[in-house]
């Protein structure tokens, strides 16, 4: 008897261990959706999966309108096009004013004019691209010796005596193996500070320019742009990203002797421009004052046509609200579609929204943003407390037929425009996607429409539609985030 009871107890423990029952489920019974809500969500999932609406809109934004950097005529055209399109579909549309930076890329060239064993009267071309927001070099360029720093620690060790008057080259490379293992965002997080903060760190030690190995993967000698964030207490120096191959070339030559680079960057920073977030509401039937945001960003970098970043996320969100509208569904709460302006170089749109709606933040039930490319979704990432995640647990069943039934609670979510709302306690969600090749194209000239797979885009739209509609139509609203939910 004792033997059997031991086996039974051991089995029970093993079962609990295998299921890994989350604490929230242990405290309260798992929630269920009503049969009506489940049926509606299944219908919505099927409709979004079989629609090419988002894909067609992505084609319009990328191939027809083109790159959409804040302040550019294309960004302006994109807001007009989207507002008109949303009105045509039947939404209440409004434009909320946002002042955005207006930076325009100029010439960008680099060449090695001196290096060990250089054949006389030759130079070696270096592939680079100016970082967004960079100041210019003189029109005919600046010429200086290169100093290589593998890391910020190395830069510190080198000190002012080795850095002043030189061009600092940060050679820390994007870890492609990490990306292949499904940790692309982590790989990006490890190297992007050399782009954002590197120039000011170098300038504090007297550097005249800073270059970083591109914060992204891929081996086709493509430089990746992105923002430089100048510190207010450091001189502003010209900043550019090198193709990974060129960073390696310079590092290899610098090990053998003196390397001198001529760098020419002629970007311009023009006065700020008035732009907008494009906002479209599908009014709630029972609690219209309660809001569920579903969004992506409309602006993009200027080298490609901003397809993966972020026409894909934006049009997946658009496809989601379009499917809700097409089926004539009326959720209890308001679903608010937002196309954010200026995610890439300032987050002015996300900040303006949080500031303008501060008095109404308590009515923001949840905010969703897709900004991780067009890769196939596995489910949902949640920056939300255990009770909120438990309430959404039935979604796993709705999304299972498309193999997207994962709800992954996290403290770090790639939804930059929503960070101001997250700081105010609004639960934040994003699709959980395959990002293995995202940073191969991200912020490069190769971020173009052909990279979007229509079926995978429709899958993203389906995940967003089901998630947004469930939150908007559940009888109880999601609880706001506690302080520690963002730090789990
Ligand atoms: Zn983005």
Short mmCIF file of C-alpha atoms in Angstrom, two decimals, residues 33 81 112 126 128 144 158 177 197 210 238 262 271 290 318 337 370 396 401 421 436 449 479 486:
data_model
loop_
_atom_site.label_atom_id
_atom_site.label_comp_id
_atom_site.label_asym_id
_atom_site.label_seq_id
_atom_site.Cartn_x
_atom_site.Cartn_y
_atom_site.Cartn_z
CA UNK A 33 -13.96 32.32 -23.20
CA UNK A 81 -2.80 57.66 -47.98
CA UNK A 112 41.64 54.21 -46.86
CA UNK A 126 35.18 51.45 -47.64
CA UNK A 128 29.61 52.77 -45.00
CA UNK A 144 42.42 61.00 -39.84
CA UNK A 158 43.03 53.36 -24.87
CA UNK A 177 24.70 32.39 -34.07
CA UNK A 197 26.18 55.79 -27.70
CA UNK A 210 33.12 57.33 -35.01
CA UNK A 238 30.20 62.54 -37.59
CA UNK A 262 39.15 59.83 -45.50
CA UNK A 271 14.02 72.38 -38.91
CA UNK A 290 -12.10 51.61 -22.83
CA UNK A 318 -4.13 47.04 -40.44
CA UNK A 337 -5.61 51.28 -34.71
CA UNK A 370 3.95 44.67 -34.27
CA UNK A 396 -3.74 29.43 -26.86
CA UNK A 401 -4.66 25.41 -35.30
CA UNK A 421 2.42 53.62 -22.19
CA UNK A 436 16.19 34.71 -37.33
CA UNK A 449 8.82 44.42 -50.27
CA UNK A 479 -5.86 44.41 -14.92
CA UNK A 486 7.74 45.22 -16.07
#
